[in-house]
Each structure stands twice: as C-alpha cells, then as structure tokens.
PDB file of C-alpha atoms in Angstrom:
ATOM      1  CA  UNK D   1       0.000   0.000   0.000  1.00 80.00           C
ATOM      2  CA  UNK D   2       2.807   2.375   0.947  1.00 85.00           C
ATOM      3  CA  UNK D   3       4.578   1.480  -2.279  1.00 86.00           C
ATOM      4  CA  UNK D   4       1.490   2.318  -4.323  1.00 89.00           C
ATOM      5  CA  UNK D   5       1.101   5.672  -2.560  1.00 92.00           C
ATOM      6  CA  UNK D   6       4.781   6.511  -3.128  1.00 92.00           C
ATOM      7  CA  UNK D   7       4.511   5.400  -6.760  1.00 92.00           C
ATOM      8  CA  UNK D   8       1.477   7.626  -7.316  1.00 93.00           C
ATOM      9  CA  UNK D   9       3.027  10.664  -5.608  1.00 95.00           C
ATOM     10  CA  UNK D  10       6.320  10.505  -7.494  1.00 94.00           C
ATOM     11  CA  UNK D  11       4.609   9.476 -10.738  1.00 94.00           C
ATOM     12  CA  UNK D  12       2.447  12.592 -10.459  1.00 95.00           C
ATOM     13  CA  UNK D  13       5.542  14.748  -9.838  1.00 96.00           C
ATOM     14  CA  UNK D  14       7.168  13.087 -12.832  1.00 94.00           C
ATOM     15  CA  UNK D  15       4.252  13.784 -15.184  1.00 94.00           C
ATOM     16  CA  UNK D  16       3.886  17.339 -13.844  1.00 95.00           C
ATOM     17  CA  UNK D  17       7.566  17.974 -14.568  1.00 95.00           C
ATOM     18  CA  UNK D  18       7.259  16.539 -18.080  1.00 94.00           C
ATOM     19  CA  UNK D  19       4.199  18.690 -18.844  1.00 93.00           C
ATOM     20  CA  UNK D  20       5.957  21.742 -17.386  1.00 94.00           C
ATOM     21  CA  UNK D  21       8.901  21.043 -19.699  1.00 92.00           C
ATOM     22  CA  UNK D  22       6.517  21.388 -22.643  1.00 89.00           C
ATOM     23  CA  UNK D  23       4.685  24.414 -21.244  1.00 89.00           C
ATOM     24  CA  UNK D  24       7.635  26.631 -20.347  1.00 89.00           C
ATOM     25  CA  UNK D  25       8.901  29.033 -22.979  1.00 88.00           C
ATOM     26  CA  UNK D  26      12.362  29.629 -21.526  1.00 90.00           C
ATOM     27  CA  UNK D  27      14.845  26.741 -21.931  1.00 91.00           C
ATOM     28  CA  UNK D  28      16.307  27.142 -18.430  1.00 92.00           C
ATOM     29  CA  UNK D  29      12.848  26.493 -16.917  1.00 93.00           C
ATOM     30  CA  UNK D  30      12.507  23.416 -19.124  1.00 92.00           C
ATOM     31  CA  UNK D  31      15.921  22.190 -17.979  1.00 93.00           C
ATOM     32  CA  UNK D  32      15.018  22.585 -14.308  1.00 94.00           C
ATOM     33  CA  UNK D  33      11.725  20.722 -14.752  1.00 94.00           C
ATOM     34  CA  UNK D  34      13.643  17.950 -16.543  1.00 94.00           C
ATOM     35  CA  UNK D  35      15.829  17.651 -13.418  1.00 95.00           C
ATOM     36  CA  UNK D  36      12.628  17.239 -11.370  1.00 94.00           C
ATOM     37  CA  UNK D  37      11.499  14.456 -13.723  1.00 95.00           C
ATOM     38  CA  UNK D  38      14.833  12.663 -13.408  1.00 94.00           C
ATOM     39  CA  UNK D  39      14.916  12.974  -9.630  1.00 94.00           C
ATOM     40  CA  UNK D  40      11.446  11.515  -9.192  1.00 94.00           C
ATOM     41  CA  UNK D  41      12.294   8.762 -11.699  1.00 94.00           C
ATOM     42  CA  UNK D  42      15.217   7.831  -9.434  1.00 94.00           C
ATOM     43  CA  UNK D  43      12.693   7.314  -6.623  1.00 93.00           C
ATOM     44  CA  UNK D  44      10.620   5.088  -8.923  1.00 92.00           C
ATOM     45  CA  UNK D  45      13.747   3.021  -9.591  1.00 91.00           C
ATOM     46  CA  UNK D  46      14.315   2.691  -5.842  1.00 89.00           C
ATOM     47  CA  UNK D  47      10.720   1.465  -5.467  1.00 88.00           C
ATOM     48  CA  UNK D  48      11.509  -1.199  -8.063  1.00 87.00           C
ATOM     49  CA  UNK D  49      14.577  -2.235  -6.080  1.00 84.00           C
ATOM     50  CA  UNK D  50      17.079  -0.942  -8.624  1.00 86.00           C
ATOM     51  CA  UNK D  51      19.454   0.833  -6.248  1.00 87.00           C
ATOM     52  CA  UNK D  52      22.363   0.999  -8.688  1.00 89.00           C
ATOM     53  CA  UNK D  53      20.233   2.436 -11.485  1.00 90.00           C
ATOM     54  CA  UNK D  54      18.739   5.009  -9.099  1.00 92.00           C
ATOM     55  CA  UNK D  55      22.196   6.176  -8.006  1.00 91.00           C
ATOM     56  CA  UNK D  56      23.470   6.315 -11.592  1.00 91.00           C
ATOM     57  CA  UNK D  57      20.334   8.191 -12.618  1.00 92.00           C
ATOM     58  CA  UNK D  58      20.986  10.915 -10.060  1.00 94.00           C
ATOM     59  CA  UNK D  59      24.734  11.112 -10.704  1.00 93.00           C
ATOM     60  CA  UNK D  60      24.847  10.911 -14.512  1.00 91.00           C
ATOM     61  CA  UNK D  61      21.479  12.201 -15.663  1.00 89.00           C
ATOM     62  CA  UNK D  62      20.431  14.738 -13.041  1.00 89.00           C
ATOM     63  CA  UNK D  63      24.056  15.602 -12.363  1.00 89.00           C
ATOM     64  CA  UNK D  64      26.359  15.450 -15.350  1.00 90.00           C
ATOM     65  CA  UNK D  65      24.055  15.667 -18.363  1.00 92.00           C
ATOM     66  CA  UNK D  66      21.808  18.397 -16.958  1.00 92.00           C
ATOM     67  CA  UNK D  67      24.797  20.472 -15.848  1.00 92.00           C
ATOM     68  CA  UNK D  68      26.004  20.250 -19.455  1.00 91.00           C
ATOM     69  CA  UNK D  69      22.591  21.457 -20.646  1.00 92.00           C
ATOM     70  CA  UNK D  70      22.483  24.359 -18.189  1.00 92.00           C
ATOM     71  CA  UNK D  71      26.034  25.343 -19.158  1.00 91.00           C
ATOM     72  CA  UNK D  72      25.137  25.431 -22.854  1.00 91.00           C
ATOM     73  CA  UNK D  73      21.972  27.435 -22.152  1.00 91.00           C
ATOM     74  CA  UNK D  74      24.013  29.995 -20.229  1.00 91.00           C
ATOM     75  CA  UNK D  75      26.856  29.953 -22.774  1.00 88.00           C
ATOM     76  CA  UNK D  76      24.555  30.675 -25.714  1.00 88.00           C
ATOM     77  CA  UNK D  77      22.485  33.138 -23.686  1.00 82.00           C
ATOM     78  CA  UNK D  78      19.297  31.398 -24.835  1.00 77.00           C
ATOM     79  CA  UNK D  79      16.222  33.567 -24.400  1.00 77.00           C
ATOM     80  CA  UNK D  80      12.539  32.816 -24.698  1.00 77.00           C
ATOM     81  CA  UNK D  81      11.758  30.945 -27.864  1.00 72.00           C
ATOM     82  CA  UNK D  82       9.996  32.863 -30.607  1.00 72.00           C
ATOM     83  CA  UNK D  83       6.742  31.562 -31.999  1.00 71.00           C
ATOM     84  CA  UNK D  84       6.553  30.621 -35.639  1.00 69.00           C
ATOM     85  CA  UNK D  85       3.554  29.421 -37.583  1.00 68.00           C
ATOM     86  CA  UNK D  86       2.437  25.915 -36.768  1.00 68.00           C
ATOM     87  CA  UNK D  87       0.649  23.567 -39.095  1.00 71.00           C
ATOM     88  CA  UNK D  88      -3.158  23.622 -38.934  1.00 77.00           C
ATOM     89  CA  UNK D  89      -3.459  20.023 -40.163  1.00 80.00           C
ATOM     90  CA  UNK D  90      -1.292  18.907 -37.265  1.00 74.00           C
ATOM     91  CA  UNK D  91      -3.660  20.625 -34.815  1.00 75.00           C
ATOM     92  CA  UNK D  92      -6.804  19.182 -36.419  1.00 82.00           C
ATOM     93  CA  UNK D  93      -5.515  15.633 -36.779  1.00 84.00           C
ATOM     94  CA  UNK D  94      -2.803  15.438 -34.144  1.00 78.00           C
ATOM     95  CA  UNK D  95      -4.709  16.223 -30.953  1.00 81.00           C
ATOM     96  CA  UNK D  96      -7.679  13.836 -31.541  1.00 86.00           C
ATOM     97  CA  UNK D  97      -5.266  11.176 -32.816  1.00 85.00           C
ATOM     98  CA  UNK D  98      -3.081  11.566 -29.740  1.00 81.00           C
ATOM     99  CA  UNK D  99      -6.081  11.327 -27.399  1.00 86.00           C
ATOM    100  CA  UNK D 100      -7.462   8.220 -29.116  1.00 90.00           C
ATOM    101  CA  UNK D 101      -4.121   6.410 -29.218  1.00 86.00           C
ATOM    102  CA  UNK D 102      -3.229   7.259 -25.594  1.00 82.00           C
ATOM    103  CA  UNK D 103      -6.618   6.055 -24.326  1.00 86.00           C
ATOM    104  CA  UNK D 104      -6.197   2.885 -26.396  1.00 86.00           C
ATOM    105  CA  UNK D 105      -2.698   2.171 -25.063  1.00 83.00           C
ATOM    106  CA  UNK D 106      -3.686   2.861 -21.456  1.00 80.00           C
ATOM    107  CA  UNK D 107      -6.790   0.672 -21.813  1.00 83.00           C
ATOM    108  CA  UNK D 108      -4.823  -2.253 -23.283  1.00 81.00           C
ATOM    109  CA  UNK D 109      -2.145  -2.018 -20.591  1.00 77.00           C
ATOM    110  CA  UNK D 110      -4.583  -1.686 -17.710  1.00 77.00           C
ATOM    111  CA  UNK D 111      -6.959  -4.385 -19.020  1.00 78.00           C
ATOM    112  CA  UNK D 112      -4.144  -6.908 -18.953  1.00 72.00           C
ATOM    113  CA  UNK D 113      -2.747  -5.857 -15.589  1.00 63.00           C
ATOM    114  CA  UNK D 114      -4.885  -8.431 -13.757  1.00 56.00           C
ATOM    115  CA  UNK D 115      -2.887 -10.367 -11.217  1.00 51.00           C
ATOM    116  CA  UNK D 116       0.579  -9.493 -12.499  1.00 59.00           C
ATOM    117  CA  UNK D 117       2.071  -7.061 -10.050  1.00 60.00           C
ATOM    118  CA  UNK D 118       5.642  -5.960  -9.549  1.00 62.00           C
ATOM    119  CA  UNK D 119       6.577  -6.621  -5.946  1.00 61.00           C
ATOM    120  CA  UNK D 120       8.457  -3.533  -4.920  1.00 56.00           C
ATOM    121  CA  UNK D 121      12.045  -4.282  -4.019  1.00 56.00           C
ATOM    122  CA  UNK D 122      11.663  -7.980  -4.833  1.00 56.00           C
ATOM    123  CA  UNK D 123      14.630  -7.958  -7.161  1.00 58.00           C
ATOM    124  CA  UNK D 124      17.401  -6.016  -5.503  1.00 62.00           C
ATOM    125  CA  UNK D 125      19.874  -4.532  -7.925  1.00 61.00           C
ATOM    126  CA  UNK D 126      22.959  -4.174  -5.743  1.00 75.00           C
ATOM    127  CA  UNK D 127      26.040  -2.789  -7.481  1.00 80.00           C
ATOM    128  CA  UNK D 128      27.882  -6.069  -6.830  1.00 83.00           C
ATOM    129  CA  UNK D 129      25.628  -8.219  -9.022  1.00 84.00           C
ATOM    130  CA  UNK D 130      25.299  -5.495 -11.665  1.00 86.00           C
ATOM    131  CA  UNK D 131      29.077  -5.208 -11.809  1.00 86.00           C
ATOM    132  CA  UNK D 132      29.456  -8.978 -12.117  1.00 88.00           C
ATOM    133  CA  UNK D 133      26.979  -9.019 -15.020  1.00 87.00           C
ATOM    134  CA  UNK D 134      28.701  -6.048 -16.617  1.00 88.00           C
ATOM    135  CA  UNK D 135      32.125  -7.685 -16.582  1.00 91.00           C
ATOM    136  CA  UNK D 136      31.040 -11.217 -17.486  1.00 90.00           C
ATOM    137  CA  UNK D 137      27.945 -11.371 -19.681  1.00 89.00           C
ATOM    138  CA  UNK D 138      28.210  -7.852 -21.079  1.00 91.00           C
ATOM    139  CA  UNK D 139      31.961  -7.449 -21.293  1.00 93.00           C
ATOM    140  CA  UNK D 140      32.066  -6.835 -25.054  1.00 94.00           C
ATOM    141  CA  UNK D 141      29.306  -4.175 -25.071  1.00 92.00           C
ATOM    142  CA  UNK D 142      31.007  -2.549 -22.084  1.00 92.00           C
ATOM    143  CA  UNK D 143      34.297  -2.259 -23.943  1.00 93.00           C
ATOM    144  CA  UNK D 144      32.527  -1.020 -27.067  1.00 93.00           C
ATOM    145  CA  UNK D 145      30.879   1.776 -25.047  1.00 93.00           C
ATOM    146  CA  UNK D 146      34.327   2.901 -23.899  1.00 93.00           C
ATOM    147  CA  UNK D 147      35.307   3.330 -27.557  1.00 95.00           C
ATOM    148  CA  UNK D 148      32.008   5.143 -28.145  1.00 94.00           C
ATOM    149  CA  UNK D 149      32.722   7.587 -25.325  1.00 93.00           C
ATOM    150  CA  UNK D 150      36.235   8.214 -26.642  1.00 94.00           C
ATOM    151  CA  UNK D 151      34.808   9.019 -30.085  1.00 94.00           C
ATOM    152  CA  UNK D 152      32.146  11.238 -28.496  1.00 93.00           C
ATOM    153  CA  UNK D 153      34.800  13.201 -26.580  1.00 92.00           C
ATOM    154  CA  UNK D 154      36.856  13.763 -29.717  1.00 93.00           C
ATOM    155  CA  UNK D 155      33.756  14.684 -31.733  1.00 92.00           C
ATOM    156  CA  UNK D 156      32.606  17.181 -29.105  1.00 91.00           C
ATOM    157  CA  UNK D 157      36.034  18.830 -28.959  1.00 91.00           C
ATOM    158  CA  UNK D 158      36.298  19.057 -32.752  1.00 91.00           C
ATOM    159  CA  UNK D 159      32.743  20.365 -33.190  1.00 88.00           C
ATOM    160  CA  UNK D 160      32.787  22.901 -30.372  1.00 85.00           C
ATOM    161  CA  UNK D 161      36.246  24.342 -31.036  1.00 84.00           C
ATOM    162  CA  UNK D 162      36.090  27.651 -32.934  1.00 80.00           C
ATOM    163  CA  UNK D 163      36.699  27.566 -36.704  1.00 75.00           C
ATOM    164  CA  UNK D 164      40.268  27.976 -37.958  1.00 73.00           C
ATOM    165  CA  UNK D 165      39.773  31.514 -39.225  1.00 68.00           C
ATOM    166  CA  UNK D 166      38.863  32.670 -35.701  1.00 66.00           C
ATOM    167  CA  UNK D 167      41.879  30.882 -34.195  1.00 66.00           C
ATOM    168  CA  UNK D 168      44.248  32.444 -36.731  1.00 70.00           C
ATOM    169  CA  UNK D 169      42.933  35.937 -36.192  1.00 71.00           C
ATOM    170  CA  UNK D 170      43.408  35.473 -32.456  1.00 67.00           C
ATOM    171  CA  UNK D 171      47.035  34.406 -32.971  1.00 69.00           C
ATOM    172  CA  UNK D 172      47.742  37.356 -35.246  1.00 69.00           C
ATOM    173  CA  UNK D 173      45.916  39.863 -33.076  1.00 59.00           C
TER     174      UNK D 173
ATOM    175  CA  UNK Q   1       2.510  -4.073  -4.803  1.00 73.00           C
ATOM    176  CA  UNK Q   2       2.302  -1.873  -7.866  1.00 81.00           C
ATOM    177  CA  UNK Q   3       0.985  -3.500 -11.062  1.00 83.00           C
ATOM    178  CA  UNK Q   4       3.439  -3.625 -13.942  1.00 84.00           C
ATOM    179  CA  UNK Q   5       0.970  -1.771 -16.164  1.00 85.00           C
ATOM    180  CA  UNK Q   6       1.128   1.333 -13.943  1.00 87.00           C
ATOM    181  CA  UNK Q   7       4.848   1.611 -14.599  1.00 89.00           C
ATOM    182  CA  UNK Q   8       4.301   1.052 -18.308  1.00 88.00           C
ATOM    183  CA  UNK Q   9       1.600   3.736 -18.443  1.00 88.00           C
ATOM    184  CA  UNK Q  10       3.908   6.200 -16.658  1.00 92.00           C
ATOM    185  CA  UNK Q  11       6.721   5.352 -19.051  1.00 92.00           C
ATOM    186  CA  UNK Q  12       4.340   5.769 -21.995  1.00 90.00           C
ATOM    187  CA  UNK Q  13       3.227   9.184 -20.716  1.00 90.00           C
ATOM    188  CA  UNK Q  14       6.854  10.321 -20.394  1.00 93.00           C
ATOM    189  CA  UNK Q  15       7.684   9.045 -23.887  1.00 92.00           C
ATOM    190  CA  UNK Q  16       4.592  10.761 -25.345  1.00 90.00           C
ATOM    191  CA  UNK Q  17       5.546  14.036 -23.638  1.00 91.00           C
ATOM    192  CA  UNK Q  18       9.001  13.691 -25.182  1.00 92.00           C
ATOM    193  CA  UNK Q  19       7.591  13.087 -28.666  1.00 90.00           C
ATOM    194  CA  UNK Q  20       5.196  16.036 -28.294  1.00 88.00           C
ATOM    195  CA  UNK Q  21       7.987  18.327 -27.165  1.00 90.00           C
ATOM    196  CA  UNK Q  22      10.179  17.163 -30.020  1.00 91.00           C
ATOM    197  CA  UNK Q  23       7.433  18.051 -32.499  1.00 86.00           C
ATOM    198  CA  UNK Q  24       5.983  21.296 -31.127  1.00 85.00           C
ATOM    199  CA  UNK Q  25       8.999  23.124 -29.693  1.00 86.00           C
ATOM    200  CA  UNK Q  26      11.134  25.472 -31.781  1.00 86.00           C
ATOM    201  CA  UNK Q  27      14.155  25.910 -29.527  1.00 88.00           C
ATOM    202  CA  UNK Q  28      16.833  23.372 -30.428  1.00 90.00           C
ATOM    203  CA  UNK Q  29      17.939  22.932 -26.791  1.00 92.00           C
ATOM    204  CA  UNK Q  30      14.379  22.167 -25.656  1.00 92.00           C
ATOM    205  CA  UNK Q  31      14.057  19.670 -28.519  1.00 92.00           C
ATOM    206  CA  UNK Q  32      17.200  18.010 -27.254  1.00 92.00           C
ATOM    207  CA  UNK Q  33      15.810  17.856 -23.725  1.00 93.00           C
ATOM    208  CA  UNK Q  34      12.665  16.195 -25.108  1.00 94.00           C
ATOM    209  CA  UNK Q  35      14.877  13.446 -26.539  1.00 94.00           C
ATOM    210  CA  UNK Q  36      16.373  12.921 -23.070  1.00 94.00           C
ATOM    211  CA  UNK Q  37      12.816  12.687 -21.703  1.00 94.00           C
ATOM    212  CA  UNK Q  38      12.027   9.941 -24.223  1.00 94.00           C
ATOM    213  CA  UNK Q  39      15.145   8.006 -23.183  1.00 94.00           C
ATOM    214  CA  UNK Q  40      14.078   8.303 -19.541  1.00 94.00           C
ATOM    215  CA  UNK Q  41      10.649   6.912 -20.337  1.00 94.00           C
ATOM    216  CA  UNK Q  42      12.221   3.904 -22.042  1.00 94.00           C
ATOM    217  CA  UNK Q  43      14.586   3.389 -19.090  1.00 94.00           C
ATOM    218  CA  UNK Q  44      11.648   3.200 -16.705  1.00 94.00           C
ATOM    219  CA  UNK Q  45      10.010   0.417 -18.718  1.00 93.00           C
ATOM    220  CA  UNK Q  46      13.362  -1.420 -18.848  1.00 93.00           C
ATOM    221  CA  UNK Q  47      13.650  -1.381 -15.045  1.00 91.00           C
ATOM    222  CA  UNK Q  48       9.978  -2.308 -14.584  1.00 89.00           C
ATOM    223  CA  UNK Q  49      10.338  -5.316 -16.893  1.00 88.00           C
ATOM    224  CA  UNK Q  50      13.595  -6.290 -15.184  1.00 87.00           C
ATOM    225  CA  UNK Q  51      11.786  -6.410 -11.857  1.00 85.00           C
ATOM    226  CA  UNK Q  52       8.828  -8.224 -13.399  1.00 83.00           C
ATOM    227  CA  UNK Q  53      10.805 -10.985 -15.113  1.00 83.00           C
ATOM    228  CA  UNK Q  54      13.477 -11.200 -12.403  1.00 82.00           C
ATOM    229  CA  UNK Q  55      16.201 -10.525 -14.970  1.00 83.00           C
ATOM    230  CA  UNK Q  56      18.931  -8.129 -13.944  1.00 85.00           C
ATOM    231  CA  UNK Q  57      20.050  -7.754 -17.562  1.00 87.00           C
ATOM    232  CA  UNK Q  58      17.377  -5.083 -17.909  1.00 88.00           C
ATOM    233  CA  UNK Q  59      19.170  -2.892 -15.398  1.00 89.00           C
ATOM    234  CA  UNK Q  60      22.479  -3.384 -17.209  1.00 91.00           C
ATOM    235  CA  UNK Q  61      20.761  -2.234 -20.395  1.00 92.00           C
ATOM    236  CA  UNK Q  62      19.594   0.909 -18.605  1.00 92.00           C
ATOM    237  CA  UNK Q  63      23.245   1.535 -17.775  1.00 91.00           C
ATOM    238  CA  UNK Q  64      24.153   1.256 -21.467  1.00 93.00           C
ATOM    239  CA  UNK Q  65      21.281   3.554 -22.459  1.00 93.00           C
ATOM    240  CA  UNK Q  66      22.580   6.144 -19.997  1.00 93.00           C
ATOM    241  CA  UNK Q  67      26.114   5.884 -21.397  1.00 92.00           C
ATOM    242  CA  UNK Q  68      24.845   6.378 -24.940  1.00 92.00           C
ATOM    243  CA  UNK Q  69      22.667   9.281 -23.754  1.00 92.00           C
ATOM    244  CA  UNK Q  70      25.687  10.940 -22.154  1.00 92.00           C
ATOM    245  CA  UNK Q  71      27.751  10.560 -25.339  1.00 93.00           C
ATOM    246  CA  UNK Q  72      24.818  11.830 -27.387  1.00 92.00           C
ATOM    247  CA  UNK Q  73      24.385  14.855 -25.105  1.00 92.00           C
ATOM    248  CA  UNK Q  74      28.069  15.769 -25.422  1.00 91.00           C
ATOM    249  CA  UNK Q  75      28.099  15.545 -29.225  1.00 93.00           C
ATOM    250  CA  UNK Q  76      24.645  17.095 -29.638  1.00 92.00           C
ATOM    251  CA  UNK Q  77      25.427  20.115 -27.482  1.00 92.00           C
ATOM    252  CA  UNK Q  78      28.688  20.602 -29.380  1.00 92.00           C
ATOM    253  CA  UNK Q  79      26.676  20.600 -32.619  1.00 91.00           C
ATOM    254  CA  UNK Q  80      24.257  23.132 -31.095  1.00 91.00           C
ATOM    255  CA  UNK Q  81      27.205  25.402 -30.223  1.00 90.00           C
ATOM    256  CA  UNK Q  82      28.571  25.056 -33.766  1.00 89.00           C
ATOM    257  CA  UNK Q  83      25.142  25.860 -35.265  1.00 88.00           C
ATOM    258  CA  UNK Q  84      24.732  28.883 -33.025  1.00 89.00           C
ATOM    259  CA  UNK Q  85      28.184  30.134 -34.001  1.00 87.00           C
ATOM    260  CA  UNK Q  86      27.325  30.177 -37.708  1.00 85.00           C
ATOM    261  CA  UNK Q  87      23.591  31.077 -37.560  1.00 82.00           C
ATOM    262  CA  UNK Q  88      23.324  33.214 -34.413  1.00 83.00           C
ATOM    263  CA  UNK Q  89      19.979  31.545 -33.647  1.00 83.00           C
ATOM    264  CA  UNK Q  90      18.594  28.565 -31.752  1.00 84.00           C
ATOM    265  CA  UNK Q  91      15.274  28.468 -33.609  1.00 84.00           C
ATOM    266  CA  UNK Q  92      15.098  25.343 -35.777  1.00 84.00           C
ATOM    267  CA  UNK Q  93      12.798  27.067 -38.264  1.00 81.00           C
ATOM    268  CA  UNK Q  94      15.589  29.520 -39.051  1.00 81.00           C
ATOM    269  CA  UNK Q  95      18.107  26.725 -39.660  1.00 82.00           C
ATOM    270  CA  UNK Q  96      16.776  25.612 -43.026  1.00 79.00           C
ATOM    271  CA  UNK Q  97      19.858  25.566 -45.248  1.00 78.00           C
ATOM    272  CA  UNK Q  98      22.537  22.909 -45.336  1.00 74.00           C
ATOM    273  CA  UNK Q  99      25.191  25.286 -46.638  1.00 70.00           C
ATOM    274  CA  UNK Q 100      26.627  28.083 -44.569  1.00 63.00           C
TER     275      UNK Q 100
END
C-alpha cells in the first residue's frame, strides 16, 4: 500500500515535470523541470529495487548531463523561444489522434494488468551483481561503449572548437 | 505491490511528452531535452520489466542507455554550439539551409 502511494506521488511529480517542460517558454525552466522528472524517476527506480540504477540516474542524468545542458543554455544566452507558424493540419488531426491512441494504449495495458504485479524491491539490484553481469555477460558491449565515449569526446572537442579563421585571427591579433 | 501496467503507463506518458515536445517546440535545446525525456521513459520500462521478469540484464541495459545518452548529449550540445556560431539563432525554423 505504501509502495502504491509513493509510486502515485512521485509518478504525479514526474508527469507534472514533463508537462511543465513542454509548457515553459524559456529553456532554463525546461531544464530545471527535466531535473525534477529525473529525480522523481530515481525514486521510482528505488521502489523497483534498482538501487544501482537510481544512483546512476541521479549522478549521470540529473548531475552530469543536466549540468552540461544548463552550461550550454548559459553559454549561448538562450532567451525565450519565438513563436513561428504551426501547421493547422497537425492541430486538427494530431490532438484527436493523440487522445485516441493514448486512451487505447492505457486501456490495453490496464486491461491486462490483472494479477501481475511488480513486488516492490523484490529484485534487488545491488552494485555487486550489476558489476558482475557487466564484466562477465556484457563485457564486449562494455568495452565497445568505452570506444564510443572516446569518439564522443573527440567529436565534441572538434565540433565545439572555434573555426580555424577565428583561431588564426586570435594568434595574429 | 504496484501493477506492472502502472509503470508502463507512466513510461508511456513520459515518452509521449518527449515526442510532443520534439514536435511542437522550436528551440533546439528544448528539442534536445525532449529526446532525453524519451530516453528516460524507455529506461523506466526497462527497469519495470527487469523487476517483473526477475532478470537483472534489464538494469544493465539501462546503464548502457545512460552511457549512450551521455555521449549523445556531449556531441549534440557541441553541434548546437557550432550551429549557433554560424547562424546566431537557436530556432530550428531559421536553420533551413545545409550550406553556410
């Protein structure tokens, strides 16, 4: 019962943050509401017994990635977004279509919920077992991600460094 | 005891919010944040299924998704900085030419 109450509270915070992300016009407000979403998702992970994933969620997502976002928003001095013309067909077809499909998906999922329930914390995800899996069953993907991160670092440095003409003018000046 | 479907509905709502934001927003940074929201929605269903089927592999996959998301954020934000440097705008409607 307590688990259900906690799930509902943090699920509501989660959805409110996601809707706020869409509603806000200024990117910094959207970024802060995304941090709220990620924080409450970490609580949902804890309810599911995934301690490692919850910790990584807070450290990497709410910490590292969002700090990167906030830095870029400040660096580019992003203001409120300007409105441009939207498509009328998208409004006429999109909103009813979205409502119908979301009701359909929710109905299918809830109709088949029946007896199947996730016992909260039944499957503990301690870092020890996760680490064992990571270095035995998933060793190759783990090593491949290290290459991926190396490429991402190099790509980010190359893309974000100023163009050569700017660098040369700085050297001369 | 929380039914599995509740988690799936929550994850579906988050994913749908991400798709909506991706489609309706004009600011390229907000579009990028919507993509992160979609990835978070998928992560939640991964963890819920991992708990449901008693398979820890699901949680390891969430770890990989997070790593890819971090790499994607680094490269994507670098691209945003490069676009802003040449166009002086963050509005995707104003970035409509491939050439400089």
